[in-house]
Coordinates of C-alpha atoms in Angstrom, one line a residue:
Chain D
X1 CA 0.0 0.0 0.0
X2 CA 1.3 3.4 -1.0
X3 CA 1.9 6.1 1.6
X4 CA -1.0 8.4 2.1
X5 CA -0.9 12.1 0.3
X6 CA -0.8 13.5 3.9
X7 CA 2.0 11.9 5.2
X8 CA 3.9 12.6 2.0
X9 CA 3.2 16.6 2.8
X10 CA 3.4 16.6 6.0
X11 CA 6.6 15.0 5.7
X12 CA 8.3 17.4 2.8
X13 CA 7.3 20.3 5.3
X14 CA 8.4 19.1 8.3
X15 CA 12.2 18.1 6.1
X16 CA 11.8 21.9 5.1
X17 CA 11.0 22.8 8.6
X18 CA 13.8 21.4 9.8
X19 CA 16.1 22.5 7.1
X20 CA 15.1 26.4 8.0
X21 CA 15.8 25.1 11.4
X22 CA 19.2 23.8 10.5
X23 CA 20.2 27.4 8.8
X24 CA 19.6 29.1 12.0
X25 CA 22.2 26.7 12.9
X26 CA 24.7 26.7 10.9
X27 CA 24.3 30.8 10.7
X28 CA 25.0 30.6 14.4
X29 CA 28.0 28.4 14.1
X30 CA 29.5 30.4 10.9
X31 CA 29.1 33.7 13.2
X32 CA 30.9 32.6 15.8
X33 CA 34.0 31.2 13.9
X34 CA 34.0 34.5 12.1
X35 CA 34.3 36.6 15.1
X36 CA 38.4 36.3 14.4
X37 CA 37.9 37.4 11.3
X38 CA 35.7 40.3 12.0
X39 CA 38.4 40.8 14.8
X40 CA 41.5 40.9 12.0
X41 CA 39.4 43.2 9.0
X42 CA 38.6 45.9 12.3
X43 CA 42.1 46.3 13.0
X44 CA 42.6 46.3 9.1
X45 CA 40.2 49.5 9.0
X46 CA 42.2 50.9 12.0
X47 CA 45.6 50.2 10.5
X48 CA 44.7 52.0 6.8
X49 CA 42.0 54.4 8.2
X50 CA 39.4 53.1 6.1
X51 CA 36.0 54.5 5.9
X52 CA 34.2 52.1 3.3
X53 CA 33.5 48.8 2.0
X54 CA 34.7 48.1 -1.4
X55 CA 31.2 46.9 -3.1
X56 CA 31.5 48.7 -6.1
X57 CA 34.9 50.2 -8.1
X58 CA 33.1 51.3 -10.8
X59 CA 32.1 54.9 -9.8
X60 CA 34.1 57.1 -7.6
X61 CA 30.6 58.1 -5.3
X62 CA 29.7 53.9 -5.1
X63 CA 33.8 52.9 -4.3
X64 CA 33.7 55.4 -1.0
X65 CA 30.2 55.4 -0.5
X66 CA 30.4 57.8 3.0
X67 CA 32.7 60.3 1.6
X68 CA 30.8 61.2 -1.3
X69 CA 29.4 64.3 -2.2
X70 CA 25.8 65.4 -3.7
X71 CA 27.0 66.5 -6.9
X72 CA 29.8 63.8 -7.6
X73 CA 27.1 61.2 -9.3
X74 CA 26.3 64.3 -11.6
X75 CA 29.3 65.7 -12.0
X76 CA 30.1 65.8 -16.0
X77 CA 27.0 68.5 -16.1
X78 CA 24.1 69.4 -14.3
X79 CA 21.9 67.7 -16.6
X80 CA 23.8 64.7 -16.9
X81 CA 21.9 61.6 -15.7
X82 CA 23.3 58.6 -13.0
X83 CA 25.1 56.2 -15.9
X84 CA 26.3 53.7 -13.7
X85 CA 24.3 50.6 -12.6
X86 CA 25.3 50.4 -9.2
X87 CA 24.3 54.0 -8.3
X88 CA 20.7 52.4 -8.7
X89 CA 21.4 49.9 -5.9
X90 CA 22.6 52.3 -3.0
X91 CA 20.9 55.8 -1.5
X92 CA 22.7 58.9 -0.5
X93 CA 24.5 58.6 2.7
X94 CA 22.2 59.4 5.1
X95 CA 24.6 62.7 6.6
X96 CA 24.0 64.1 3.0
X97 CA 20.5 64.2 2.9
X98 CA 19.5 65.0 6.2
X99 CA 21.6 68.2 6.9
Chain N
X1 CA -7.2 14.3 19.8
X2 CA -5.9 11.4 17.8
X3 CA -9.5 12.2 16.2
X4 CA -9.0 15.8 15.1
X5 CA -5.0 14.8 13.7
X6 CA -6.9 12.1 12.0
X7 CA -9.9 14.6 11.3
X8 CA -7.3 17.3 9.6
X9 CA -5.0 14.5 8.1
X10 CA -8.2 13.2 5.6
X11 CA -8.5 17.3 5.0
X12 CA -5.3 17.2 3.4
X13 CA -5.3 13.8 1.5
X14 CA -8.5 15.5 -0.2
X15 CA -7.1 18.7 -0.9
X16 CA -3.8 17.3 -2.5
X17 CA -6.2 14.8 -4.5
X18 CA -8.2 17.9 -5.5
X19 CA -4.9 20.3 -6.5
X20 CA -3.1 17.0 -8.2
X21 CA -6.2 17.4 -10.4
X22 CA -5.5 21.0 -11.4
X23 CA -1.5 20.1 -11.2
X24 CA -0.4 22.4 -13.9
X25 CA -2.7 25.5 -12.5
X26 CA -1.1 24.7 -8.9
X27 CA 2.0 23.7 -9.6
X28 CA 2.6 26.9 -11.9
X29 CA 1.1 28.7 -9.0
X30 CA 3.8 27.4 -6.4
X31 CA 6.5 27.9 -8.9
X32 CA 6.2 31.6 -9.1
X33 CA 5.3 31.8 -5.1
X34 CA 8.5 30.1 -4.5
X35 CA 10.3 32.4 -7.2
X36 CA 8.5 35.5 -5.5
X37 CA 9.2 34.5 -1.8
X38 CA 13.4 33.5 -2.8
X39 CA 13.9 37.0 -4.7
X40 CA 12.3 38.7 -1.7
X41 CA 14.8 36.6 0.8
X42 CA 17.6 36.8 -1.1
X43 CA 17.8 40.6 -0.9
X44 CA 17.0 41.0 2.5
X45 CA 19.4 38.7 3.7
X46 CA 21.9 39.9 1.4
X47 CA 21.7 43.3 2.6
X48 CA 21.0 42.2 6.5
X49 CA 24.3 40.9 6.3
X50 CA 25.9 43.3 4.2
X51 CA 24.7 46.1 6.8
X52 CA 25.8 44.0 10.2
X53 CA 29.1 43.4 8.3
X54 CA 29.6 46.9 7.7
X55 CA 28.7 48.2 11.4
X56 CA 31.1 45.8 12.5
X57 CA 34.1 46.2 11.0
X58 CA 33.3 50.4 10.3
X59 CA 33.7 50.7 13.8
X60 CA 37.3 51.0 14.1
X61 CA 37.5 53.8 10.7
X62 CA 38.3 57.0 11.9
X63 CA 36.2 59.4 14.5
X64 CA 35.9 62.0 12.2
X65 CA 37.0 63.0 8.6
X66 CA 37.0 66.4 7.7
X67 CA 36.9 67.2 4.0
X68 CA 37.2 70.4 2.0
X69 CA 34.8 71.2 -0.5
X70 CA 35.2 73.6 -3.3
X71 CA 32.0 74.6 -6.0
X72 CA 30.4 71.3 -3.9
X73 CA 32.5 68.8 -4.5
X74 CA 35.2 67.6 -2.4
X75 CA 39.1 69.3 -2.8
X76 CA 42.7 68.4 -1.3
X77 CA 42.8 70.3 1.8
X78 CA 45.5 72.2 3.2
X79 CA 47.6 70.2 6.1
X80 CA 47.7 73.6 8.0
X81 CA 44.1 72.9 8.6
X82 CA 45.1 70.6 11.2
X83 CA 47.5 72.3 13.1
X84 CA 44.1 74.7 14.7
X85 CA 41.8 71.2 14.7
X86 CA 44.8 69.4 17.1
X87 CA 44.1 72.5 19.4
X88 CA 40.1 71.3 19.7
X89 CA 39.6 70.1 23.6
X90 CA 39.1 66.4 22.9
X91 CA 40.9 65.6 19.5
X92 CA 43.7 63.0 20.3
X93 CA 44.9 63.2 17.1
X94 CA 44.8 64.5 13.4
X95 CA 46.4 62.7 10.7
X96 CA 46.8 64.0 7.0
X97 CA 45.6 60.9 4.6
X98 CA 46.4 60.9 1.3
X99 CA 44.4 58.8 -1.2
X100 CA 42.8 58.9 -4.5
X101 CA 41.9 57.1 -7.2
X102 CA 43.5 56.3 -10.8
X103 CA 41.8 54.8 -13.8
X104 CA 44.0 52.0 -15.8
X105 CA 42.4 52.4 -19.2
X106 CA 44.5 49.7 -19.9
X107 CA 42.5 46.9 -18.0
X108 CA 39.3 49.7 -17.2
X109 CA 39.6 49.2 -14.0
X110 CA 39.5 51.7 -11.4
X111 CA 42.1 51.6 -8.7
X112 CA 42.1 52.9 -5.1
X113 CA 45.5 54.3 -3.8
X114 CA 46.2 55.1 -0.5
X115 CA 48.9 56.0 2.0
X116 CA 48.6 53.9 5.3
X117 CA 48.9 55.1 8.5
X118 CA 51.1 52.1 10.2
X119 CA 53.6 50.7 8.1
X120 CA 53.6 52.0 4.3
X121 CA 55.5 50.0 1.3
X122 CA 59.2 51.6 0.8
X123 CA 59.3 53.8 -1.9
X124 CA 59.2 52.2 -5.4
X125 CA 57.2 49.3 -3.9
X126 CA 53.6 49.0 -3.2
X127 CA 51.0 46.8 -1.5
X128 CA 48.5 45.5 -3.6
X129 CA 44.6 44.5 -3.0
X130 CA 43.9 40.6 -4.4
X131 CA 41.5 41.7 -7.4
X132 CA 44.1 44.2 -8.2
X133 CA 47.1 41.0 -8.2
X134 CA 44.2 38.8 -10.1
X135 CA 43.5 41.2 -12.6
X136 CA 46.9 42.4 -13.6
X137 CA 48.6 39.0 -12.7
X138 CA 50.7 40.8 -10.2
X139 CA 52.7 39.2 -7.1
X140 CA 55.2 39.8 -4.5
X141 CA 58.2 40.4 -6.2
X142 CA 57.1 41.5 -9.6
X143 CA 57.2 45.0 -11.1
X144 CA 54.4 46.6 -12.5
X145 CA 53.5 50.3 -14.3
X146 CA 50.7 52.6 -13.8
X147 CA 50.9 56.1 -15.5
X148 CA 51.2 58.9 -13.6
X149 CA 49.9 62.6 -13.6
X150 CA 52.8 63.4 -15.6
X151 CA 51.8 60.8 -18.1
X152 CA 54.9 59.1 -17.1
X153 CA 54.7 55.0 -16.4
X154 CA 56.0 55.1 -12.8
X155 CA 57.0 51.4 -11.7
X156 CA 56.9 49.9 -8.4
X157 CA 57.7 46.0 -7.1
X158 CA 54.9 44.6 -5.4
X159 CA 56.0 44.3 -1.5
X160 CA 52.8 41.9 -1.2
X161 CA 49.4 41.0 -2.2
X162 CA 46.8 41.9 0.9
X163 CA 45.1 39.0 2.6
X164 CA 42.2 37.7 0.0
X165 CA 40.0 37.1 3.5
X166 CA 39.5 41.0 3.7
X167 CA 38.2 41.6 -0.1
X168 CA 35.6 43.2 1.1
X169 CA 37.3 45.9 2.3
X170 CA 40.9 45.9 0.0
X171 CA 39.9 44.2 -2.9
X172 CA 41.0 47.3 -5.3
X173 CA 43.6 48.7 -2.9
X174 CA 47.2 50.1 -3.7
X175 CA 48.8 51.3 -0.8
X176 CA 52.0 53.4 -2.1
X177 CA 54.3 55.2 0.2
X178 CA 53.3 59.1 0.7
X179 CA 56.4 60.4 -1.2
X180 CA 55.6 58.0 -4.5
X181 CA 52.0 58.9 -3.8
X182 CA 52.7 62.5 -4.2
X183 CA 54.9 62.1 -7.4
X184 CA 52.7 59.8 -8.8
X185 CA 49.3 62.0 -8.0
X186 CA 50.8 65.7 -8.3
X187 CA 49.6 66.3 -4.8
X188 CA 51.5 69.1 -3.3
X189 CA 53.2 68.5 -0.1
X190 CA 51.2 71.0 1.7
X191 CA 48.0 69.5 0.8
X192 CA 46.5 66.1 1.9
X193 CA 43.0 64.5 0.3
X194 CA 41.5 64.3 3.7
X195 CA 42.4 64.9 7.5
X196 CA 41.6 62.0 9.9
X197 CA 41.0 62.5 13.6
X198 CA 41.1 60.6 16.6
X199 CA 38.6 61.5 19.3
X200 CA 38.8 60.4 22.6
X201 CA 34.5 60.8 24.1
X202 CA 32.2 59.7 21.3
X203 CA 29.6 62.4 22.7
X204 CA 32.0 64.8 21.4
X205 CA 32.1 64.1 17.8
X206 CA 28.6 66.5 17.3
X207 CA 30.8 69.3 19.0
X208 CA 33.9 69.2 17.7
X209 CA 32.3 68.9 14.4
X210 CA 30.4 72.1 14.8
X211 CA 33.7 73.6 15.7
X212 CA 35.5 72.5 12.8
X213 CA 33.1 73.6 10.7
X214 CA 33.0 77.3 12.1
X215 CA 36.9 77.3 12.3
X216 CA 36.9 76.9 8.5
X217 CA 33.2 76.9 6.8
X218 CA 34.7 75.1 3.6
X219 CA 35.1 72.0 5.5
X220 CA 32.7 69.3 5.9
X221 CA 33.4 66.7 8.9
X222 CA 31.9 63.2 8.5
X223 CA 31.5 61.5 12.0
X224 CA 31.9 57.6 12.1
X225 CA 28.3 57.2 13.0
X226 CA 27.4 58.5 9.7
X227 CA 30.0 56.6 8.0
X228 CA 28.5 53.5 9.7
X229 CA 24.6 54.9 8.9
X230 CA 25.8 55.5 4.7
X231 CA 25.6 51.2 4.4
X232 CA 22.1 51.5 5.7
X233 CA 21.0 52.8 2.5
X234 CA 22.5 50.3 0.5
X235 CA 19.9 48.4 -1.0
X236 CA 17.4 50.4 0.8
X237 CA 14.0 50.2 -0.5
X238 CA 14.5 53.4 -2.0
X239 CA 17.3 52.7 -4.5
X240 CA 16.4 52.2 -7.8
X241 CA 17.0 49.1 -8.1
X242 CA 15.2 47.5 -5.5
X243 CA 12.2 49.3 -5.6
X244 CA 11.8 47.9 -9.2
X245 CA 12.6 44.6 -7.6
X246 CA 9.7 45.4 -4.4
X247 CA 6.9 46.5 -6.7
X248 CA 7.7 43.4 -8.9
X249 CA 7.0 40.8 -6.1
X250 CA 4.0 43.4 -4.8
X251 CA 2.2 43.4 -8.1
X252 CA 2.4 39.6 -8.5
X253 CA 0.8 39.9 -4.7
X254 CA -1.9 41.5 -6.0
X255 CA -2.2 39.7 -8.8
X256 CA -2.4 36.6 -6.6
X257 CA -4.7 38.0 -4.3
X258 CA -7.0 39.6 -6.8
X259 CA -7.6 35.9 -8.6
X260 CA -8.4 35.1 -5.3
X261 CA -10.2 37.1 -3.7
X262 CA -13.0 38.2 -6.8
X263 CA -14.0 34.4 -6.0
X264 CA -13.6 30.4 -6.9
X265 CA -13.8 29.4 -10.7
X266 CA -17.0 27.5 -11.3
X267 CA -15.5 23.9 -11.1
X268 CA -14.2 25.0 -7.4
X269 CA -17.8 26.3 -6.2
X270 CA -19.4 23.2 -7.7
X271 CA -17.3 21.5 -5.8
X272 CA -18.3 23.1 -3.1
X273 CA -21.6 22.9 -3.0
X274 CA -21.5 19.0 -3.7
X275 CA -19.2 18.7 -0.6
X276 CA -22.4 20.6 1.3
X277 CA -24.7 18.4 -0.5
X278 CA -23.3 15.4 0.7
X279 CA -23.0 17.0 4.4
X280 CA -19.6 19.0 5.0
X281 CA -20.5 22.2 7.3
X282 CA -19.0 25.2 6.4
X283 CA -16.7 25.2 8.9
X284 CA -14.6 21.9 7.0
X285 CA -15.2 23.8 3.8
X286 CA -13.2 26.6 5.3
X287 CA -10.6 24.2 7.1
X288 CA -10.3 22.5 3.4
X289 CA -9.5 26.1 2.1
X290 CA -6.9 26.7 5.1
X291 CA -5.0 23.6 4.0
X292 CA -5.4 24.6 0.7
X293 CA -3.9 27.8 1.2
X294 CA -1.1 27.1 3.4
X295 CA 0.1 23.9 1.6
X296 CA 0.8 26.4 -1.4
X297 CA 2.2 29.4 0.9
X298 CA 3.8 27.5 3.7
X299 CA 5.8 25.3 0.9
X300 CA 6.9 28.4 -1.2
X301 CA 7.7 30.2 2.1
X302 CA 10.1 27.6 3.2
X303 CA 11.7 26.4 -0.1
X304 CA 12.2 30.0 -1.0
X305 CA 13.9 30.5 1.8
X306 CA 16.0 28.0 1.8
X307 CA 17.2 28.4 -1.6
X308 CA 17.7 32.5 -1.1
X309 CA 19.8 31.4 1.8
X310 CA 21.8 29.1 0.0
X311 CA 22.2 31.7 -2.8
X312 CA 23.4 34.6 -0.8
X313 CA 25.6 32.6 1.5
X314 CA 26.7 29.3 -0.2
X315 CA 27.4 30.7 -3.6
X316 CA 28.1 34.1 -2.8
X317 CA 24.8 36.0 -3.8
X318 CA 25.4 34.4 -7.8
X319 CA 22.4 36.4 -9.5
X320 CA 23.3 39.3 -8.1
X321 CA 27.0 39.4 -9.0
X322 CA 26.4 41.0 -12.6
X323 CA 24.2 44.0 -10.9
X324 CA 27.1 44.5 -8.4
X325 CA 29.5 44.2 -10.7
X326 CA 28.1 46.7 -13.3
X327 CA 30.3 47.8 -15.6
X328 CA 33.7 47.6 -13.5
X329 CA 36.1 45.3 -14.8
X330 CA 37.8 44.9 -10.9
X331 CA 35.5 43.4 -8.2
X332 CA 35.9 41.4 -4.9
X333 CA 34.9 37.6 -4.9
X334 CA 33.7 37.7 -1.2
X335 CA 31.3 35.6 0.7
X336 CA 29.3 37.1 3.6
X337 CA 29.1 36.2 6.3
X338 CA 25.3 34.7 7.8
X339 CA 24.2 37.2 10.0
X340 CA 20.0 35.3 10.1
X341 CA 17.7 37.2 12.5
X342 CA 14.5 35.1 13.5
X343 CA 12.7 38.8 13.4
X344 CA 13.3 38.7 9.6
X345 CA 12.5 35.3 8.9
X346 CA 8.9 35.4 10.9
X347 CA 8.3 39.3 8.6
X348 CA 9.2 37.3 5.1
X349 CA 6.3 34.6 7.0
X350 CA 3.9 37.2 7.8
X351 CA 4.4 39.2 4.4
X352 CA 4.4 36.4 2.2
X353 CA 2.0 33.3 4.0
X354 CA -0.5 35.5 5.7
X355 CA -2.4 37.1 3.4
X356 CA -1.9 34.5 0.9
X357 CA -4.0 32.2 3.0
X358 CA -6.6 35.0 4.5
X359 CA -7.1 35.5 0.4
X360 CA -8.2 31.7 -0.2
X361 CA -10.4 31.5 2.9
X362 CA -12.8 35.0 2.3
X363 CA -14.0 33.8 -0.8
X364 CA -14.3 30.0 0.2
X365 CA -16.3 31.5 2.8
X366 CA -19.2 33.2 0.7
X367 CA -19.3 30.0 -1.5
X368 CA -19.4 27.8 1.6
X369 CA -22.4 29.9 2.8
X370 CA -24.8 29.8 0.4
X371 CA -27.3 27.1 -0.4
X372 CA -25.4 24.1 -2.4
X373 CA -28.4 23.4 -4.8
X374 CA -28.0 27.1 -6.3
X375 CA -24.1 26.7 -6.4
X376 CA -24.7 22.8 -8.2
X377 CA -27.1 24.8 -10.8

């Protein structure tokens, strides 16, 4: 006799369940053996006095993200329009639009 | 209570019967639910972790920056600047940094230089970032030409390639001693691109700011919060992008829950009313449409999941590689790290399973309420 429709459902969701279970896990075990390496990259930023993450080297105003200014994404001409693809991914730094 | 298990169990051997009978309708449906739910996933975990990663290792960059700005954009600023700043109660220290960028038109990649504060390169050697070594096939010990201001090639021997494990942060990094830097960049020697200060109380960093910028008006500090704050708006729902990405996944929403919600096709409501007919109460017509509904949702839910999870931290965020890469020809190969918060997971549950469900039981409900023979006509 085959295995009933309900068992077979309630058996791919409780793997799933316990899968979504298991990447709580293993996110809680990959955190804590990256704490060195958090540990090293900090005293990296200290050493070189850095101020960014380098996501993006395409655009000056994406590369060093906090140090931009407003006009640098439009800087070939004040009607010139945002040309590169990761200034669609990131907002202004929040210091440059609130003051 | 065996009795109501057994009760709900027959619920959902007759729903799955009655969606393997419309397979392609329902399978279709849990294919794009699934597609919907991973998209949505992936980018918030990618920037969740991108954001915690940030705060964490931004918290050692420098107290304060001061900048000069000239017609609104950002100038070299004199290194007398900083003999007044020093004098500002609570600044430890204030260190001229010199960086900048150059563009290899060469290989079309952009290039971060920089001075380091503890232990530059000799001059005529450099440090150099691991995308940088990878692109130009550069390692310790070999020579290697950039042109200058001057239009001269200016050589330097690589001192070493910077640790691969900190792409995230070096990836596109040449650090060059400050006299090279200066003859390679045209910099004067009384100028520096930034000053960098050390403060010793964190509540002071609004107040010496304020003094800076009244000690010399074309200055412009940036306080580490801020500079902590700017990765908050990456990916923010806000940015282009994303927002594209958001009204995507809340128009198929809507699409979902308007073919639910304006009511069952006729097969459904005839089924219906024959499951009345032969004595269901409306209250196991409803419990059938729960099932129904959470079967589809509560599988997407946690298959999309998994898979975004997988995507952005097993194979380093894949799909979105080409968008972060744009058109830069120099990028980092980094993996984040996991940073999962149960508060995220249980919003992506509530956003995405909720009203899916509460959309299949309101219209089950009117069916299930009126009289089966005028349903069966």
């Amino acid at each position: 006799m085959g295995l009933r429709r309900s068992t077979i459902y309630l058996g791919t969701t409780s793997g799933l369940a316990l899968t979504l279970a298991g990447i709580f896990l293993h996110s809680s075990s990959e955190l804590r053996d990256a704490r060195p390496l958090f540990a090293r990259k900090s005293a990296l930023v200290r050493q070189l006095e850095l101020t960014d993450l380098c996501l993006f080297t395409e655009a000056s105003y994406t590369r060093n993200l906090s140090m931009t200014d407003p006009s640098t994404p439009f800087q070939d001409a004040p009607m010139s329009l945002e040309h590169f693809p990761s200034g669609g991914l990131v907002g202004p730094p929040p210091h440059l639009v609130k003051k | 209570m065996a009795i109501v298990i057994e009760r709900h169990r027959h619920i959902i051997d007759f729903i799955l019967s009655s969606m393997l009978r419309r397979k392609g309708k329902n399978g279709a449906l849990l294919l794009v639910y699934t597609l919907i739910v991973f998209i949505l996933a992936s980018v918030l975990f990618f920037t969740h972790a991108l954001k915690r990663e940030a705060a964490l290792v931004l918290k050692e960059a420098p107290e304060i920056i001061v900048q000069r700005t000239l017609t609104g954009r950002y100038q070299t600023i004199p290194i007398a600047y900083s003999d007044r700043i020093r004098e500002i109660n609570g600044v430890i220290s204030v260190r001229p940094r010199l960086w900048g960028y150059q563009y290899d038109s060469v290989f079309l990649a952009n290039y971060t230089l920089m001075v380091p504060a503890d232990n530059p390169p000799e001059p005529g050697s450099i440090d150099v970032g691991s995308a940088v070594s990878r692109m130009r096939g550069a390692y310790t010990g070999d020579i290697i030409a950039f042109p200058g201001h001057d239009g001269l090639a200016h050589t330097f021997t690589v001192r070493k390639v910077i640790d691969g494990e900190s792409q995230l942060l070096t990836s596109d990094l040449i650090l060059i001693s400050e006299k090279d830097y200066r003859d390679f960049s045209g910099i004067p020697a009384d100028q520096a691109t930034d000053l960098a200060l050390r403060v010793r109380n964190p509540r002071e960093y609004a107040t010496i700011a304020e003094k800076i910028i009244r000690m010399y008006p074309d200055t412009r500090p940036i306080v580490r919060s801020e500079i902590q704050r700017t990765y908050d708006a990456v990916f923010g729902w806000r940015s282009g992008l994303v927002i594209v990405i958001f009204s995507a996944m809340a128009l198929a929403f809507v699409i979902f829950a308007w073919d639910k919600a304006t009511g069952l096709s006729a097969e459904e409501r005839r089924e219906i009313g024959i499951l009345k007919a032969i004595g269901w109460e409306t209250s196991d017509i409803l419990l059938m449409k729960f099932w129904e509904g959470t079967a589809i949702s509560l599988t997407a839910f946690l298959a999309g999941t998994i898979l975004a999870y997988a995507h952005v931290f097993l194979t380093s965020s894949a799909l979105f590689a080409p968008v972060l890469k744009g058109w830069s020809t120099l990028y980092p190969t980094f993996r984040l790290t996991p940073f999962l918060d149960f508060g995220q997971v249980a919003t992506l549950f509530f956003l995405t399973v909720v009203p899916y469900t509460i959309t299949t039981i309101v219209p089950s409900w009117r069916a299930a309420t009126i009289d089966p023979d005028a349903v069966m006509r």
